[in-house]
Amino acid sequence: MGTHHRTCPLCEAMCGLEIETEGLQVTRVRGDRADVWSKGFLCPKGASIGQLHHDPDRLREPMVRDGDGWREVTWDEAFARCEELLRPVVAEHGIGAVTAYLGNPNVHNYSLSRFSGAVPGFGGIPVLWSAGTVDQWPKNLVCAQLFGGAWKIPIADVANTDLLVVMGANPQASNGSLLSYPDLIGEVTRIRERGGRTIVVDPRRTGTAEKADEWLPIVPGTDAALLLAVVSVLDDEGLVRLGPVAGRVLGVDEVLAAARDFPPEAVAVWCGIDAERIRGLARELAGTERAVIYGRIGLCNQEFGTLATWLVSVVNVLTGHFDAEGGERFPRPAIATMSSTARRRGPITTGRWRTRVRGAPEVMGQAPLSCLAEEIDTPGEGQIKALITIAGNPALSAPDAGRLDAALPLLDAMISIDNYLNETSRHAHVILPGLSPLEQPHCDEELWAYALRGVARWSPAIFDADDRPEEWEIALRLGAILGGTPAAEVDVDALDDLWFAARAARHGVDPASVDHEGRRGPDRIADLTLRTGPWGEGYGARPDGLTLERLKDHPHGIDHGPSTSAIDDVLRTTSGDIELAHPVFLDDLARLQQRMGEPRPPLVLIGRRHVRSNNSWMHNLPGLMRGRDRSTLLVHPDDAAERGLASGDEATVTSESGSVVATVEVSDELCRGVVSLPHGFGHRRPGTRTAVADERPGPNTNVLVPGHRVDVPSGNAAVNGVPVEVAAAPA
Ligand SMILES: Nc1nc2c(c(=O)[nH]1)N[C@H]1C(S)=C(S)[C@@H](COP(=O)(O)OP(=O)(O)OC[C@H]3O[C@@H](n4cnc5c(=O)[nH]c(N)nc54)[C@H](O)[C@@H]3O)O[C@H]1N2
Ligand SMILES: Nc1nc2c(c(=O)[nH]1)N[C@H]1C(S)=C(S)[C@@H](COP(=O)(O)OP(=O)(O)OC[C@H]3O[C@@H](n4cnc5c(=O)[nH]c(N)nc54)[C@H](O)[C@@H]3O)O[C@H]1N2
Ligand code: SF4
Ligand SMILES: [Mo]
């Protein structure tokens, strides 16, 4: 019997868990009340981490495709097979025909968060794809231009605010994103208790909206217009004040001038929000000492994702709520993250290259994920012939998923570093599984850069992984093979030294001067980033400071308190100021204006998340799947009546790109003219090994998302606001 304390690696909330075991069995999971950060909070996913560990479908051994079936092989055989598959592709077509897709768990996984870059790094893969372009790419673009770094992301100081405006986020389900805060949804109640208010701007009356003081139902995709109207009111009524950042903001006049074309009366009908309410919102934001707008994926994953995301910070700046208590500000993580080492630089230029088939411009080195399918299935010079997926399930999560699902079998070589045989990895030739979260240590890195407290915490593995490799070793081996080293000759330790040296150099540390104390892999990098963080030991500079070894003595973590960075420590723009106006934003206003002049589609589709589901991949845990079906199509009562639909009916949902059948759930949670399906479903595909998920497969909503629907400046997928038709399914 044992009691273990460790960080939950399943979402950005990073809760502390208390896990009880008997022998090799997890017997109980609770929130760790002594945890300095989460103080006992947990959600059903964290509580199911034992089921994830024990899931009989979770892969433990590498697998090689053998005709229509699979064969478990040794690790040496698996890497030899990777070499056999990849070598001819590179020889015949060059490394440009090889690519990789990085999915969401890369951010959460102890090994991959520090080492997945070694696959393209040592492999020489020129172009990568990631879930980032279906997620936060607009945020990255905005932060690159405004603050001088794609990952210099300011966050809402929810702990100290008196007016929280939540736009396009539902922390009741997601537990927060690009804003880590324990029990974020509980803060809504605490804001009210301290006399403040929370307003939720969302097309759906979400669980967060239910808890808030006001729900402002908005037409999907119209947030940019709403926020421009707010700016126009601030200007019109003389409410602009920069507060703490006065004298540090360039481009204010350009932004105010641009917003004059969008007074409340011009946008009200389009947004579905009264002009007087918009004026009131502007006055409230300007008139509340501590106020902030928090915008997340509902603002990114839409047609005007960059504009909407940009305008959140614009309004926070113009109302004096930037770099201010209770406003939007930069955290000061206890760990020196990659983003903390960014150099000073000018604004980003996009479109340095274009994709072969569609001619889509790159943005920060990546093209829209929806282009991946056509780059695989369109013959010609430059066609993608080999794909490595690393902790990703694009067959469900990528836009125009039907086309990608059909394209993956065309690859000459496909290798998945993945723990399941699922909708994506079923197309692979080799699957290389990582360890269970309980078989490896844990310490988040980049995620602490979006948390308002300077917390450090490290968790040891609970169970022994025997001689199975950790994913950092898998990444190094695969990268080396791709780079031309024969599989049998890869020297993992030498590559690890090289990888560490590169990382150390970013932090100004000479690797030769460091006593590594026998550490390797992610442990060594975790130690580096703790030592070079603000409370770190600094390799001798502050002898009492933080090291990995010292942190191990604190299983519930160390909290250095509320923690923020001065903007001078963060801003990396060439001017050294916040550069608010940039052509990439201002030039996109014409597209917005044009859309505002067009007729609105009668019915549009948006997504949703649920607290018992995690993108596509936790539907195989019986504890989470208990209860009602969560893959239903939510339809407003009037829209349902118009189509003769009732709860429980099967309906066909059709868009320009495809069609799915879904079970109807009539709900007044939605605005009229909006229907909702969650993403991540569409299981029970031939050849998968996910018995529990297959019991209730649900529809794959991304079949309905046309690949060309992107936020133009960032290329991010616009999975929300897709025009659809809904009709009773033929019996
Ligand atoms: N319509 C629509 N589409 C969306 C979204 C939406 O809101 N609506 N959201 C988008 C967003 S924000 C995201 S982040 C993406 C997610 O897109 P993806 O990252 O492609 O999808 P996930 O479902 O997170 O898939 C995770 C994969 O990692 C594997 N995995 C889990 N843990 C581990 C591990 O420890 N190691 C390894 N090697 N593999 C592991 C799982 O088996 C699974 O195959 O989806 C995007 N797609
Ligand atoms: N339980 C659970 N937690 C998760 C995940 C999960 O799948 N399940 N996924 C994780 C991931 S990868 C991410 S990126 C985060 C995302 O975290 P959040 O950003 O909180 O994501 P959602 O819960 O999808 O909330 C997005 C909201 O945007 C709304 N919305 C849609 N279109 C529009 C629009 O045009 N305008 C406005 N104003 N709102 C709109 C939707 O109705 C929805 O309520 O969650 C993470 N946490
Ligand atoms: S909210 Fe749930 S999934 Fe997220 S870290 Fe906490 S327990 Fe884990
Ligand atoms: Mo995400």
PDB file of C-alpha atoms and ligand atoms in Angstrom, residues 7-17 29 31 37-38 41-49 108 173-176 183 457 611 614 618, ligand 3:
ATOM      1  CA  THR A   7       0.568  16.486 -10.612  1.00  0.00           C
ATOM      2  CA  CYS A   8      -2.264  15.579 -12.934  1.00  0.00           C
ATOM      3  CA  PRO A   9      -0.919  15.850 -16.510  1.00  0.00           C
ATOM      4  CA  LEU A  10      -4.323  15.845 -18.203  1.00  0.00           C
ATOM      5  CA  CYS A  11      -5.100  19.526 -18.563  1.00  0.00           C
ATOM      6  CA  GLU A  12      -3.700  22.988 -17.977  1.00  0.00           C
ATOM      7  CA  ALA A  13      -5.057  23.203 -14.420  1.00  0.00           C
ATOM      8  CA  MET A  14      -2.149  21.021 -13.182  1.00  0.00           C
ATOM      9  CA  CYS A  15      -3.962  19.818 -10.052  1.00  0.00           C
ATOM     10  CA  GLY A  16      -2.186  17.943  -7.305  1.00  0.00           C
ATOM     11  CA  LEU A  17      -3.491  14.399  -6.914  1.00  0.00           C
ATOM     12  CA  VAL A  29      -7.526   9.065  -6.468  1.00  0.00           C
ATOM     13  CA  GLY A  31      -7.442  15.873  -4.831  1.00  0.00           C
ATOM     14  CA  TRP A  37      -1.540  25.094  -5.790  1.00  0.00           C
ATOM     15  CA  SER A  38      -4.806  23.201  -6.161  1.00  0.00           C
ATOM     16  CA  PHE A  41      -9.445  20.539  -6.323  1.00  0.00           C
ATOM     17  CA  LEU A  42      -9.784  17.885  -8.997  1.00  0.00           C
ATOM     18  CA  CYS A  43     -12.153  16.943 -11.810  1.00  0.00           C
ATOM     19  CA  PRO A  44     -13.501  13.594 -13.051  1.00  0.00           C
ATOM     20  CA  LYS A  45     -10.632  13.215 -15.541  1.00  0.00           C
ATOM     21  CA  GLY A  46      -7.967  13.452 -12.875  1.00  0.00           C
ATOM     22  CA  ALA A  47      -9.977  11.056 -10.727  1.00  0.00           C
ATOM     23  CA  SER A  48      -9.831   8.570 -13.632  1.00  0.00           C
ATOM     24  CA  ILE A  49      -6.073   8.551 -14.003  1.00  0.00           C
ATOM     25  CA  HIS A 108       1.447  17.991 -20.972  1.00  0.00           C
ATOM     26  CA  ALA A 173     -15.794  22.305 -18.697  1.00  0.00           C
ATOM     27  CA  SER A 174     -12.201  23.015 -19.708  1.00  0.00           C
ATOM     28  CA  ASN A 175     -10.788  24.132 -16.352  1.00  0.00           C
ATOM     29  CA  GLY A 176      -9.058  26.992 -18.105  1.00  0.00           C
ATOM     30  CA  ASP A 183     -10.620  25.911  -9.574  1.00  0.00           C
ATOM     31  CA  ARG A 457       6.309  21.038  -8.240  1.00  0.00           C
ATOM     32  CA  VAL A 611     -15.626  18.057 -18.091  1.00  0.00           C
ATOM     33  CA  ASN A 614     -10.665  15.361 -23.171  1.00  0.00           C
ATOM     34  CA  MET A 618     -10.234   9.708 -22.952  1.00  0.00           C
TER      35      MET A 618
HETATM   36  S1  SF4 B   3      -8.873  19.862 -13.791  1.00  0.00           S
HETATM   37 FE1  SF4 B   3      -8.998  17.631 -13.904  1.00  0.00          FE
HETATM   38  S2  SF4 B   3      -7.831  17.028 -15.726  1.00  0.00           S
HETATM   39 FE2  SF4 B   3      -7.290  19.138 -15.240  1.00  0.00          FE
HETATM   40  S3  SF4 B   3      -5.434  18.935 -13.996  1.00  0.00           S
HETATM   41 FE3  SF4 B   3      -7.194  19.060 -12.576  1.00  0.00          FE
HETATM   42  S4  SF4 B   3      -7.772  16.935 -12.174  1.00  0.00           S
HETATM   43 FE4  SF4 B   3      -6.434  16.930 -13.994  1.00  0.00          FE
END
